[in-house]
Structures are given as structure tokens and as C-alpha cells.
């Protein structure tokens, strides 16, 4: 781009670097390594991330002329990884086939739509973007769907250059009334942002937050999201595990490794607030399996921990979900108010009556039986979901109660209220018998003797006499 050198093959140049990266990593002099280490230590102690430092970092990185970034970014000006499809011959298409016109723009557009799909943007939603780049996400969510959805986007940045360009681009696109750019740090978002957003999106910005400040970041996002139903989508850069130590010295850098290993990283903080990166975790599992010995050790640790004992002993509430109506459904899920007039004459109008439905009902009863058998509970709750309708269940040792079917698709439905209440119930309210106590050794001996006697009674009389003679009783 600078014209300082030319190569006949970009692919061969990159392959040369990749083939020798481990060798080149060992070429640092002792002085260079020591300088890097102590510089990072000084930054950790003296230069911790604060608002002033954050603004300075942005000034250095992003307040460079927009024309500079336009030289190598796509027309959308997305400064983050694209999603390359088969149309662009995959992520290595430039190296294996060669570039094609518009391939970067197509891959970036695919990435934007993928993020917006995960954010579950609906009609009238309000979207918050942290780190707006040059407005591609904000404008893309509005342009094709503005008339239909009527969404609004608030975007936060510390770069004045980016803000000015986004304001201009939104005017040109005719969506300036629905894009609001805020020149501030995410810590200083307006008070009006509290619980105001249906979705939050941040694209490869979280690396700059750093592990030390991850909790603060998620606290700010939690304040911005609506408390009842909202979504947050985060994309982040990852690095191979062997390069982790190169970055862990940096106080404000949180590049996620391919596997967690024994290192602390942002993934732990994500899990703490209920965010589970399923794709990354699947990659972690594959990585552990390939490592053989490490996986064996991890497998044993998991089995010995509580994570390996998710059984009937640990279940609090039984739930069964079916995405659509079929013959295996245990209950008729049409609300009673919508049933035909003659349906009320049936003894059990909520039972489907189909043979497979009866089997499904028996399966549900078996599950609840297992729960009550393995726990010292007098009763237990459950729920049954089929599509947009649900019923609440109550089981004790004498029978069961079933609520009327209701629509649970709204955030104020009875099912949402039920789950919230269950999460705040005491053990007694969940059905646990307060009179139950831990059995002593003498209690266990008595139980064993009774069980032995019960088994003895099932044997033929002559065998019983032989066992009694041999035991001296």
C-alpha cells in the first residue's frame, strides 16, 4: 500500500512468514525481551486503563484521517473480520484463487447480517452499538428495513473523525433521524440509556477492554439492556494458545485464546454474567480431545466435580418443550377458551387421547417420578411448552395438577412470572421436606438390615433356613 516494496506473490510471502514464525519469535535479543517485559510491568503498575488513556488510544489509532482507512477497507468501512462464504472461495480465497470484484464487501455484508440476526432485531427495536467504526452496522440495520421496522440506533465512540463521517453517511442514506452518534466512553453513557435497549452489539472492540475491566464493561452493558428481554452480541479476535503469553503482559488487552487451558481470560467473565460462546466452547472441547493426556485429566476432574453430576439429584424444576404440534404431545395445548363447545364434556379434555400422546404423558410422569424418588421432596413443579402455548404442572405423591393452556410468547406471560418466582423460592417452597435429616451410620445399618431381610423373604424357605444357620441368627 505504501509502495515501499513489491512481491510477485502475496501468498508466497505470507507462507514464508507462517513457516518461519516460530523461528523468528526466538530472534529477539535479551535486551529486547527484558525491555518488553519491564515496559509492560511499568504499564501495568503506572499506566492502567482509564478514560484519559482510552481517549489517547483512540486518538492514536482512529483519529487518523478517514482517507487513510478508505485506502484498504471495503466501502462499508468495517475494521473487523469478515465472514467469507463459498462465493468468495472461503477465507483463503485471495490466496488460492485470487481476489474477485466486490468480494470483501460481500463478506463484510454477510458478517453484518449475521450479527444482526443473532441480535434478533425486531420492529421498533432500539439498538446500541459500542465502538461504531464508521457506521456500517448502524446504517445497514436501518437502510433495507427502515420503513418496515422503524428501528433506532445509538452508537458510542471516542473518535471525532468517525463521528463526523457517520453523521455525513447517515444524512446521505436518509436515516439521520434514526442514527444518534454519542462522542463518549461507554462508562459515560447518558442516564437515559438505562434499560432502554433491546440489543447491544460490539464488534471486535472488547479486546481493548482487557480482563481487568471486563466486569465493569458488562455492568455498563447490563444497565443499558432492557431487564425483561434483550440480547447482546459480541465478536472478538482470538489468538493461538502458544501466543497467549505475548499478550497477557499487556494490561488492557484481552485477546481470547483458542482454548482456555489454565489461563484466566475474558471467557470466564462472560460465563459469570450468563454469556456462553457456544462455538468457541465447542472448539475448546475438540482441542482438549486432541491433547489426549490433558483431556483425560480434564475428563476425570469434570466427572469428580458437580458439573459431572447433572442428574435427578440436582433437578429443581422439570420442563418439557416441543417446538410444534405432533402425535407425541402429551396434552392438548389449545387454550380452553378456544376449544369447541362439546370438548368440555370430555372427562379430561386436556389429554390428547392419541396412543403416542399417552406414551408421552407416561414419559412425563416417569420423569417426575424419578425426580421425587431421588430427592426428599413432598412436591415439585414443572412446565410443558408446545409452540407458543404452555401449561404449568404440579406433582406430589398422590397425583398432579395442570393449569389451563396460555400464550407465553409475550414477556409478561405466566411462564416468565413462574420461572422468576421459582428462582426466588426457598427450599420449602420448592417442595423440599424440612423434616428430612442426614442419616447416621446406625440409621444406614438399620436400613441395610431391613433391605437384607426383605431380599431374604423372596428366597425359598430352605434357602432362608440355610442363610440363617450360616449367619448364626
CSV table of C-alpha atoms in Angstrom, one decimal:
chain,number,residue,atom,x,y,z
A,1,UNK,CA,0.0,0.0,0.0
A,2,UNK,CA,2.9,2.3,0.8
A,3,UNK,CA,4.8,1.2,-2.4
A,4,UNK,CA,7.9,0.5,-0.4
A,5,UNK,CA,8.4,-3.0,-1.9
A,6,UNK,CA,6.8,-5.3,-4.4
A,7,UNK,CA,6.3,-9.1,-4.4
A,8,UNK,CA,5.3,-11.4,-7.2
A,9,UNK,CA,3.1,-13.5,-4.9
A,10,UNK,CA,1.4,-12.3,-1.7
A,11,UNK,CA,0.6,-15.9,-1.0
A,12,UNK,CA,4.2,-17.0,-1.0
A,13,UNK,CA,5.2,-14.0,1.2
A,14,UNK,CA,2.6,-14.9,3.8
A,15,UNK,CA,3.5,-18.6,3.7
A,16,UNK,CA,7.2,-17.7,4.2
A,17,UNK,CA,6.3,-15.7,7.3
A,18,UNK,CA,4.0,-18.5,8.6
A,19,UNK,CA,6.6,-21.2,8.0
A,20,UNK,CA,9.2,-19.3,10.0
A,21,UNK,CA,7.1,-17.6,12.7
A,22,UNK,CA,8.4,-19.8,15.5
A,23,UNK,CA,12.0,-19.3,14.4
A,24,UNK,CA,11.6,-15.5,14.2
A,25,UNK,CA,9.9,-15.4,17.6
A,26,UNK,CA,13.2,-16.5,19.1
A,27,UNK,CA,15.3,-13.9,17.4
A,28,UNK,CA,14.6,-11.2,20.0
A,29,UNK,CA,17.7,-10.1,21.8
A,30,UNK,CA,18.0,-10.5,25.6
A,31,UNK,CA,17.8,-6.7,25.9
A,32,UNK,CA,14.7,-6.5,23.7
A,33,UNK,CA,12.9,-9.2,25.7
A,34,UNK,CA,13.9,-7.6,29.1
A,35,UNK,CA,12.8,-4.2,27.8
A,36,UNK,CA,9.4,-5.6,26.7
A,37,UNK,CA,8.9,-7.3,30.0
A,38,UNK,CA,9.7,-4.3,32.2
A,39,UNK,CA,7.9,-1.9,29.9
A,40,UNK,CA,4.7,-4.0,30.3
A,41,UNK,CA,5.2,-4.2,34.0
A,42,UNK,CA,5.5,-0.4,34.2
A,43,UNK,CA,2.4,0.0,32.2
A,44,UNK,CA,0.5,-2.5,34.5
A,45,UNK,CA,1.6,-0.6,37.6
A,46,UNK,CA,1.6,3.0,36.4
A,47,UNK,CA,-0.4,3.2,33.2
A,48,UNK,CA,-3.7,1.4,34.0
A,49,UNK,CA,-6.5,1.9,31.7
A,50,UNK,CA,-8.7,4.9,32.5
A,51,UNK,CA,-10.8,7.3,30.5
A,52,UNK,CA,-7.9,9.6,29.7
A,53,UNK,CA,-5.8,6.6,28.4
A,54,UNK,CA,-8.7,5.3,26.5
A,55,UNK,CA,-9.2,8.6,24.7
A,56,UNK,CA,-5.5,8.8,24.0
A,57,UNK,CA,-5.5,5.3,22.5
A,58,UNK,CA,-8.4,6.2,20.2
A,59,UNK,CA,-6.7,9.5,19.2
A,60,UNK,CA,-3.6,7.5,18.1
A,61,UNK,CA,-5.5,4.7,16.4
A,62,UNK,CA,-8.7,6.1,14.9
A,63,UNK,CA,-8.4,9.9,14.7
A,64,UNK,CA,-6.1,9.3,11.7
A,65,UNK,CA,-7.6,10.7,8.5
A,66,UNK,CA,-10.6,8.7,7.3
A,67,UNK,CA,-8.9,8.8,3.9
A,68,UNK,CA,-6.2,6.6,5.2
A,69,UNK,CA,-8.6,3.8,6.2
A,70,UNK,CA,-10.5,4.2,2.9
A,71,UNK,CA,-7.4,3.0,1.1
A,72,UNK,CA,-7.7,-0.5,2.3
A,73,UNK,CA,-11.1,-1.1,3.9
A,74,UNK,CA,-14.3,-2.0,2.0
A,75,UNK,CA,-16.8,0.7,1.1
A,76,UNK,CA,-18.7,-0.1,4.3
A,77,UNK,CA,-15.6,0.8,6.3
A,78,UNK,CA,-15.7,-2.2,8.6
A,79,UNK,CA,-12.5,-2.5,10.5
A,80,UNK,CA,-13.1,-6.1,11.7
A,81,UNK,CA,-13.1,-9.7,10.3
A,82,UNK,CA,-15.5,-10.6,7.6
A,83,UNK,CA,-17.3,-13.8,7.1
A,84,UNK,CA,-16.1,-15.4,3.8
A,85,UNK,CA,-18.6,-17.7,2.0
A,86,UNK,CA,-18.2,-20.2,-0.8
A,87,UNK,CA,-19.0,-17.4,-3.2
A,88,UNK,CA,-15.6,-15.8,-2.2
A,89,UNK,CA,-13.9,-19.2,-2.2
A,90,UNK,CA,-13.7,-19.2,1.6
A,91,UNK,CA,-11.4,-17.4,3.9
A,92,UNK,CA,-8.3,-18.3,1.8
A,93,UNK,CA,-9.9,-17.3,-1.5
A,94,UNK,CA,-7.5,-14.5,-2.2
A,95,UNK,CA,-4.5,-16.9,-1.8
A,96,UNK,CA,-5.9,-19.9,-3.6
A,97,UNK,CA,-8.0,-18.4,-6.4
A,98,UNK,CA,-7.3,-14.7,-6.3
A,99,UNK,CA,-9.4,-11.7,-5.4
A,100,UNK,CA,-12.7,-11.0,-7.2
A,101,UNK,CA,-14.5,-7.7,-7.5
A,102,UNK,CA,-16.7,-6.9,-4.5
A,103,UNK,CA,-15.6,-10.0,-2.5
A,104,UNK,CA,-14.6,-8.0,0.6
A,105,UNK,CA,-17.8,-6.0,0.5
A,106,UNK,CA,-19.9,-9.2,0.2
A,107,UNK,CA,-18.1,-10.9,3.1
A,108,UNK,CA,-18.5,-7.8,5.3
A,109,UNK,CA,-22.2,-7.5,4.4
A,110,UNK,CA,-22.6,-11.2,5.4
A,111,UNK,CA,-20.9,-10.5,8.7
A,112,UNK,CA,-23.2,-7.6,9.5
A,113,UNK,CA,-26.3,-9.6,8.7
A,114,UNK,CA,-25.1,-12.5,10.8
A,115,UNK,CA,-24.6,-10.2,13.8
A,116,UNK,CA,-28.0,-8.6,13.3
A,117,UNK,CA,-29.7,-12.0,13.1
A,118,UNK,CA,-28.0,-13.0,16.3
A,119,UNK,CA,-29.2,-9.7,17.9
A,120,UNK,CA,-32.8,-10.6,17.0
A,121,UNK,CA,-33.7,-7.2,15.8
A,122,UNK,CA,-37.4,-6.7,15.6
A,123,UNK,CA,-39.9,-4.0,14.6
A,124,UNK,CA,-39.4,-0.8,16.6
A,125,UNK,CA,-36.3,-2.1,18.5
A,126,UNK,CA,-33.7,0.2,19.8
A,127,UNK,CA,-30.1,-0.9,19.1
A,128,UNK,CA,-26.9,0.2,20.9
A,129,UNK,CA,-23.6,-0.2,19.2
A,130,UNK,CA,-20.4,0.2,21.3
A,131,UNK,CA,-17.5,1.3,19.0
A,132,UNK,CA,-19.2,2.4,15.9
A,133,UNK,CA,-16.3,2.0,13.5
A,134,UNK,CA,-17.5,4.2,10.5
A,135,UNK,CA,-21.2,3.5,10.9
A,136,UNK,CA,-21.6,0.4,8.6
A,137,UNK,CA,-23.6,-1.6,11.3
A,138,UNK,CA,-25.8,1.3,12.2
A,139,UNK,CA,-26.7,2.3,8.7
A,140,UNK,CA,-27.1,-1.3,7.5
A,141,UNK,CA,-29.7,-2.1,10.2
A,142,UNK,CA,-31.8,0.8,9.0
A,143,UNK,CA,-31.4,1.1,5.2
A,144,UNK,CA,-33.1,-2.1,4.0
A,145,UNK,CA,-35.6,-2.3,6.8
A,146,UNK,CA,-36.2,1.3,7.8
A,147,UNK,CA,-39.8,1.6,6.6
A,148,UNK,CA,-40.7,-1.8,7.8
A,149,UNK,CA,-39.0,-1.9,11.2
A,150,UNK,CA,-38.7,1.7,12.3
A,151,UNK,CA,-35.6,0.8,14.4
A,152,UNK,CA,-33.3,3.4,16.0
A,153,UNK,CA,-29.6,3.1,16.6
A,154,UNK,CA,-27.5,4.8,19.2
A,155,UNK,CA,-23.8,4.4,18.7
A,156,UNK,CA,-20.9,5.3,21.0
A,157,UNK,CA,-17.4,6.3,20.0
A,158,UNK,CA,-14.4,8.3,21.2
A,159,UNK,CA,-13.2,9.1,17.7
A,160,UNK,CA,-14.3,12.5,16.4
A,161,UNK,CA,-13.2,11.5,12.9
A,162,UNK,CA,-15.5,8.5,12.9
A,163,UNK,CA,-18.4,10.5,14.4
A,164,UNK,CA,-18.2,13.2,11.7
A,165,UNK,CA,-18.1,10.5,8.9
A,166,UNK,CA,-21.1,8.6,10.4
A,167,UNK,CA,-23.2,11.8,10.6
A,168,UNK,CA,-22.4,12.5,7.0
A,169,UNK,CA,-23.1,9.0,5.8
A,170,UNK,CA,-26.4,8.8,7.7
A,171,UNK,CA,-27.5,12.1,6.1
A,172,UNK,CA,-26.7,10.7,2.6
A,173,UNK,CA,-28.5,7.5,3.4
A,174,UNK,CA,-31.6,9.3,4.6
A,175,UNK,CA,-31.6,7.8,8.1
A,176,UNK,CA,-30.1,10.6,10.1
A,177,UNK,CA,-33.3,10.8,12.2
A,178,UNK,CA,-32.8,7.3,13.4
A,179,UNK,CA,-29.0,7.3,14.0
A,180,UNK,CA,-27.6,9.1,17.0
A,181,UNK,CA,-23.8,9.3,17.5
A,182,UNK,CA,-22.5,9.9,21.0
A,183,UNK,CA,-18.9,11.1,21.5
A,184,UNK,CA,-18.3,9.5,24.8
A,185,UNK,CA,-16.8,6.5,26.6
A,186,UNK,CA,-19.1,3.6,27.4
A,187,UNK,CA,-18.6,4.4,31.1
A,188,UNK,CA,-20.2,7.8,30.5
A,189,UNK,CA,-23.3,6.9,28.5
A,190,UNK,CA,-26.3,9.2,29.2
A,191,UNK,CA,-28.6,8.3,32.1
A,192,UNK,CA,-31.4,8.0,29.5
A,193,UNK,CA,-29.7,4.8,28.3
A,194,UNK,CA,-30.6,2.9,31.4
A,195,UNK,CA,-32.6,-0.2,30.5
A,196,UNK,CA,-33.5,1.4,27.2
A,197,UNK,CA,-32.1,-1.0,24.6
A,198,UNK,CA,-33.4,-4.2,23.0
A,199,UNK,CA,-30.0,-5.2,21.8
A,200,UNK,CA,-26.3,-4.3,22.2
A,201,UNK,CA,-23.7,-5.0,19.5
A,202,UNK,CA,-19.9,-4.7,19.8
A,203,UNK,CA,-17.7,-5.8,17.0
A,204,UNK,CA,-14.1,-6.6,17.9
A,205,UNK,CA,-14.0,-3.8,20.5
A,206,UNK,CA,-13.9,-5.9,23.6
A,207,UNK,CA,-10.2,-6.8,23.2
A,208,UNK,CA,-9.4,-3.2,24.2
A,209,UNK,CA,-11.3,-3.5,27.4
A,210,UNK,CA,-8.9,-6.0,28.9
A,211,UNK,CA,-9.6,-8.7,31.5
A,212,UNK,CA,-9.1,-6.4,34.5
A,213,UNK,CA,-12.1,-4.2,33.4
A,214,UNK,CA,-14.3,-6.9,31.9
A,215,UNK,CA,-16.7,-6.8,34.9
A,216,UNK,CA,-17.1,-3.1,34.6
A,217,UNK,CA,-17.8,-3.4,30.9
A,218,UNK,CA,-20.6,-6.0,31.4
A,219,UNK,CA,-22.1,-3.9,34.2
A,220,UNK,CA,-22.4,-1.0,31.9
A,221,UNK,CA,-24.0,-3.2,29.2
A,222,UNK,CA,-26.4,-4.7,31.8
A,223,UNK,CA,-27.5,-1.2,32.7
A,224,UNK,CA,-28.2,-0.4,29.1
A,225,UNK,CA,-30.2,-3.5,28.2
A,226,UNK,CA,-33.9,-3.9,29.0
A,227,UNK,CA,-34.3,-6.1,32.0
A,228,UNK,CA,-37.1,-8.4,30.7
A,229,UNK,CA,-35.9,-9.4,27.2
A,230,UNK,CA,-32.8,-8.2,25.5
A,231,UNK,CA,-29.8,-9.6,23.5
A,232,UNK,CA,-26.1,-8.8,23.4
A,233,UNK,CA,-23.8,-9.9,20.5
A,234,UNK,CA,-20.0,-9.7,21.0
A,235,UNK,CA,-17.4,-10.6,18.4
A,236,UNK,CA,-13.8,-10.8,19.4
A,237,UNK,CA,-10.4,-11.6,18.0
A,238,UNK,CA,-8.8,-14.9,19.0
A,239,UNK,CA,-5.1,-15.9,19.1
A,240,UNK,CA,-3.4,-19.4,19.2
A,241,UNK,CA,-2.7,-20.6,22.7
A,242,UNK,CA,1.1,-20.5,22.2
A,243,UNK,CA,0.9,-16.7,21.7
A,244,UNK,CA,-1.0,-16.1,24.9
A,245,UNK,CA,2.0,-15.1,27.0
A,246,UNK,CA,2.9,-12.4,24.5
A,247,UNK,CA,-0.4,-10.7,25.2
A,248,UNK,CA,-1.0,-11.4,28.9
A,249,UNK,CA,1.6,-8.8,29.9
A,250,UNK,CA,-0.5,-6.1,28.3
A,251,UNK,CA,-2.8,-4.6,30.9
A,252,UNK,CA,-5.6,-3.6,28.6
A,253,UNK,CA,-5.5,-6.4,26.1
A,254,UNK,CA,-7.9,-9.4,26.3
A,255,UNK,CA,-7.3,-11.4,23.1
A,256,UNK,CA,-9.1,-14.7,23.7
A,257,UNK,CA,-7.1,-17.9,23.2
A,258,UNK,CA,-8.3,-20.9,21.2
A,259,UNK,CA,-8.5,-22.9,24.4
A,260,UNK,CA,-8.9,-21.8,28.0
A,261,UNK,CA,-6.3,-24.2,29.4
A,262,UNK,CA,-5.3,-23.0,32.8
A,263,UNK,CA,-5.3,-19.3,31.9
A,264,UNK,CA,-7.7,-16.7,33.1
A,265,UNK,CA,-9.3,-14.9,30.2
A,266,UNK,CA,-12.5,-12.9,29.2
A,267,UNK,CA,-14.4,-16.1,28.7
A,268,UNK,CA,-14.6,-16.7,32.4
A,269,UNK,CA,-16.1,-13.2,32.9
A,270,UNK,CA,-18.6,-13.9,30.1
A,271,UNK,CA,-19.7,-17.1,31.8
A,272,UNK,CA,-20.1,-15.2,35.1
A,273,UNK,CA,-22.8,-13.0,33.6
A,274,UNK,CA,-24.5,-15.8,31.7
A,275,UNK,CA,-23.0,-15.4,28.3
A,276,UNK,CA,-22.0,-18.7,26.7
A,277,UNK,CA,-19.9,-18.6,23.5
A,278,UNK,CA,-21.1,-22.0,22.2
A,279,UNK,CA,-19.0,-22.0,19.0
A,280,UNK,CA,-15.8,-21.2,21.0
A,281,UNK,CA,-16.6,-23.8,23.7
A,282,UNK,CA,-17.2,-26.5,21.0
A,283,UNK,CA,-13.7,-25.7,19.7
A,284,UNK,CA,-12.3,-25.9,23.2
A,285,UNK,CA,-13.8,-29.4,23.6
A,286,UNK,CA,-12.2,-30.5,20.3
A,287,UNK,CA,-8.9,-29.1,21.4
A,288,UNK,CA,-8.9,-31.0,24.7
A,289,UNK,CA,-9.7,-34.3,23.0
A,290,UNK,CA,-6.8,-33.8,20.6
A,291,UNK,CA,-4.5,-33.2,23.5
A,292,UNK,CA,-5.0,-36.7,24.9
A,293,UNK,CA,-3.4,-36.7,28.3
A,294,UNK,CA,-4.8,-33.2,29.1
A,295,UNK,CA,-8.3,-34.3,28.1
A,296,UNK,CA,-8.0,-37.5,30.3
A,297,UNK,CA,-7.1,-35.3,33.3
A,298,UNK,CA,-9.8,-32.8,32.5
A,299,UNK,CA,-12.4,-35.5,32.0
A,300,UNK,CA,-11.6,-37.0,35.4
A,301,UNK,CA,-11.8,-33.6,37.0
A,302,UNK,CA,-15.2,-32.9,35.4
A,303,UNK,CA,-16.6,-36.3,36.5
A,304,UNK,CA,-15.4,-35.7,40.0
A,305,UNK,CA,-16.9,-32.2,40.1
A,306,UNK,CA,-20.5,-31.1,40.4
A,307,UNK,CA,-20.6,-30.5,36.6
A,308,UNK,CA,-20.4,-34.2,36.0
A,309,UNK,CA,-23.4,-35.0,38.2
A,310,UNK,CA,-26.3,-33.3,36.5
A,311,UNK,CA,-28.8,-36.0,37.4
A,312,UNK,CA,-32.2,-36.4,39.2
A,313,UNK,CA,-30.5,-35.4,42.5
A,314,UNK,CA,-29.9,-31.9,41.1
A,315,UNK,CA,-33.0,-31.1,39.1
A,316,UNK,CA,-35.1,-28.3,40.6
A,317,UNK,CA,-38.0,-28.0,38.0
A,318,UNK,CA,-39.0,-30.4,35.3
A,319,UNK,CA,-39.6,-28.8,31.9
A,320,UNK,CA,-40.5,-30.3,28.5
A,321,UNK,CA,-40.5,-28.3,25.3
A,322,UNK,CA,-41.9,-29.3,21.9
A,323,UNK,CA,-41.4,-26.9,19.0
A,324,UNK,CA,-44.6,-27.9,17.1
A,325,UNK,CA,-47.7,-30.0,17.4
A,326,UNK,CA,-47.3,-33.7,16.7
A,327,UNK,CA,-48.7,-37.0,17.8
A,328,UNK,CA,-46.3,-37.4,20.7
A,329,UNK,CA,-47.6,-34.4,22.6
A,330,UNK,CA,-49.0,-35.4,25.9
A,331,UNK,CA,-51.5,-32.5,26.3
A,332,UNK,CA,-54.0,-30.6,24.1
A,333,UNK,CA,-52.4,-27.2,24.1
A,334,UNK,CA,-55.3,-25.2,22.7
A,335,UNK,CA,-56.5,-22.7,25.3
A,336,UNK,CA,-59.7,-23.8,26.9
A,337,UNK,CA,-61.5,-20.7,25.7
A,338,UNK,CA,-60.7,-21.7,22.1
A,339,UNK,CA,-61.9,-25.4,22.4
A,340,UNK,CA,-65.1,-26.5,20.6
A,341,UNK,CA,-68.2,-26.3,22.9
A,342,UNK,CA,-68.5,-30.1,23.1
A,343,UNK,CA,-64.9,-30.5,24.2
A,344,UNK,CA,-65.8,-29.6,27.8
A,345,UNK,CA,-67.9,-32.7,28.0
A,346,UNK,CA,-64.8,-34.9,28.0
A,347,UNK,CA,-63.6,-36.1,31.3
A,348,UNK,CA,-60.0,-35.0,30.6
A,349,UNK,CA,-60.2,-32.5,27.6
A,350,UNK,CA,-56.5,-31.6,28.1
A,351,UNK,CA,-55.3,-35.2,27.4
A,352,UNK,CA,-54.8,-35.8,23.6
A,353,UNK,CA,-56.1,-39.3,23.7
A,354,UNK,CA,-53.7,-40.4,20.9
A,355,UNK,CA,-51.7,-43.6,21.7
A,356,UNK,CA,-48.4,-41.8,21.2
A,357,UNK,CA,-49.7,-38.9,23.2
A,358,UNK,CA,-50.5,-41.3,26.0
A,359,UNK,CA,-46.9,-42.6,25.8
A,360,UNK,CA,-45.6,-39.0,26.0
A,361,UNK,CA,-47.8,-38.5,29.1
A,362,UNK,CA,-46.3,-41.6,30.7
A,363,UNK,CA,-42.8,-40.4,29.9
A,364,UNK,CA,-43.5,-37.1,31.6
A,365,UNK,CA,-44.9,-38.9,34.7
A,366,UNK,CA,-41.8,-41.2,34.7
A,367,UNK,CA,-39.5,-38.1,34.8
A,368,UNK,CA,-41.4,-36.6,37.7
A,369,UNK,CA,-41.4,-40.0,39.5
A,370,UNK,CA,-37.6,-40.1,39.1
A,371,UNK,CA,-37.3,-36.6,40.5
A,372,UNK,CA,-39.4,-37.3,43.6
A,373,UNK,CA,-37.7,-40.7,44.1
A,374,UNK,CA,-34.2,-39.2,44.2
A,375,UNK,CA,-35.0,-36.1,46.3
A,376,UNK,CA,-36.6,-35.6,49.7
A,377,UNK,CA,-39.4,-33.5,48.3
A,378,UNK,CA,-43.1,-33.6,49.1
A,379,UNK,CA,-44.0,-32.0,45.7
A,380,UNK,CA,-42.4,-30.5,42.6
A,381,UNK,CA,-43.3,-28.0,39.9
A,382,UNK,CA,-42.9,-28.3,36.1
A,383,UNK,CA,-43.9,-26.8,32.8
A,384,UNK,CA,-44.9,-28.1,29.4
A,385,UNK,CA,-44.4,-26.0,26.3
A,386,UNK,CA,-45.7,-26.7,22.8
A,387,UNK,CA,-45.0,-23.9,20.3
A,388,UNK,CA,-46.5,-20.7,21.7
A,389,UNK,CA,-48.6,-22.3,24.4
A,390,UNK,CA,-47.6,-23.6,27.8
A,391,UNK,CA,-49.1,-25.3,30.8
A,392,UNK,CA,-47.8,-25.3,34.4
A,393,UNK,CA,-47.6,-28.6,36.3
A,394,UNK,CA,-47.7,-29.6,39.9
A,395,UNK,CA,-46.8,-33.1,41.1
A,396,UNK,CA,-46.9,-34.6,44.5
A,397,UNK,CA,-47.0,-38.3,45.7
A,398,UNK,CA,-50.8,-38.6,45.3
A,399,UNK,CA,-51.3,-37.0,41.8
A,400,UNK,CA,-50.9,-34.0,39.6
A,401,UNK,CA,-52.5,-30.7,38.8
A,402,UNK,CA,-52.4,-29.0,35.4
A,403,UNK,CA,-53.0,-25.3,34.5
A,404,UNK,CA,-55.0,-24.1,31.6
A,405,UNK,CA,-53.0,-23.6,28.4
A,406,UNK,CA,-51.8,-20.0,27.9
A,407,UNK,CA,-49.9,-18.0,25.4
A,408,UNK,CA,-46.3,-17.5,26.7
A,409,UNK,CA,-44.9,-15.6,23.7
A,410,UNK,CA,-45.2,-12.2,25.4
A,411,UNK,CA,-42.6,-11.2,28.0
A,412,UNK,CA,-45.3,-10.6,30.6
A,413,UNK,CA,-46.7,-14.2,30.3
A,414,UNK,CA,-47.5,-16.5,33.2
A,415,UNK,CA,-44.5,-18.7,32.3
A,416,UNK,CA,-42.0,-15.9,32.7
A,417,UNK,CA,-43.5,-15.0,36.0
A,418,UNK,CA,-43.4,-18.6,37.1
A,419,UNK,CA,-39.7,-19.0,36.3
A,420,UNK,CA,-38.9,-15.8,38.1
A,421,UNK,CA,-40.8,-17.0,41.2
A,422,UNK,CA,-39.1,-20.4,41.1
A,423,UNK,CA,-35.7,-18.7,41.0
A,424,UNK,CA,-36.6,-16.9,44.3
A,425,UNK,CA,-38.3,-19.7,46.2
A,426,UNK,CA,-37.0,-21.2,49.4
A,427,UNK,CA,-36.2,-24.9,49.6
A,428,UNK,CA,-39.5,-25.5,51.4
A,429,UNK,CA,-41.4,-23.6,48.7
A,430,UNK,CA,-39.8,-25.8,46.1
A,431,UNK,CA,-41.2,-28.8,48.0
A,432,UNK,CA,-38.2,-30.0,49.9
A,433,UNK,CA,-39.2,-31.7,53.2
A,434,UNK,CA,-37.9,-29.6,56.1
A,435,UNK,CA,-38.1,-32.6,58.4
A,436,UNK,CA,-35.6,-34.6,56.4
A,437,UNK,CA,-32.2,-35.1,58.0
A,438,UNK,CA,-28.9,-36.7,57.0
A,439,UNK,CA,-28.9,-40.4,58.0
A,440,UNK,CA,-26.4,-41.5,60.7
A,441,UNK,CA,-24.3,-44.7,60.4
A,442,UNK,CA,-26.7,-46.5,62.7
A,443,UNK,CA,-29.6,-45.4,60.5
A,444,UNK,CA,-27.8,-46.8,57.5
A,445,UNK,CA,-27.0,-50.1,59.2
A,446,UNK,CA,-30.7,-50.5,60.2
A,447,UNK,CA,-31.7,-49.7,56.6
A,448,UNK,CA,-29.3,-52.2,55.2
A,449,UNK,CA,-30.5,-54.9,57.6
A,450,UNK,CA,-34.1,-54.2,56.6
A,451,UNK,CA,-33.3,-54.4,52.9
A,452,UNK,CA,-31.4,-57.7,53.5
A,453,UNK,CA,-34.4,-59.1,55.3
A,454,UNK,CA,-36.7,-58.0,52.5
A,455,UNK,CA,-34.5,-59.8,50.0
A,456,UNK,CA,-34.3,-62.9,52.2
A,457,UNK,CA,-38.0,-63.2,52.3
A,458,UNK,CA,-38.1,-63.6,48.5
A,459,UNK,CA,-35.9,-66.7,48.7
A,460,UNK,CA,-37.3,-70.3,49.1
A,461,UNK,CA,-37.8,-71.5,52.7
A,462,UNK,CA,-35.0,-74.0,52.7
A,463,UNK,CA,-32.6,-71.3,51.4
A,464,UNK,CA,-33.8,-68.9,54.1
A,465,UNK,CA,-33.0,-71.5,56.8
A,466,UNK,CA,-29.6,-72.2,55.4
A,467,UNK,CA,-28.7,-68.5,55.4
A,468,UNK,CA,-30.0,-68.0,58.9
A,469,UNK,CA,-27.9,-71.0,60.2
A,470,UNK,CA,-24.8,-69.8,58.4
A,471,UNK,CA,-25.2,-66.3,59.9
A,472,UNK,CA,-25.9,-67.6,63.4
A,473,UNK,CA,-29.3,-66.0,63.7
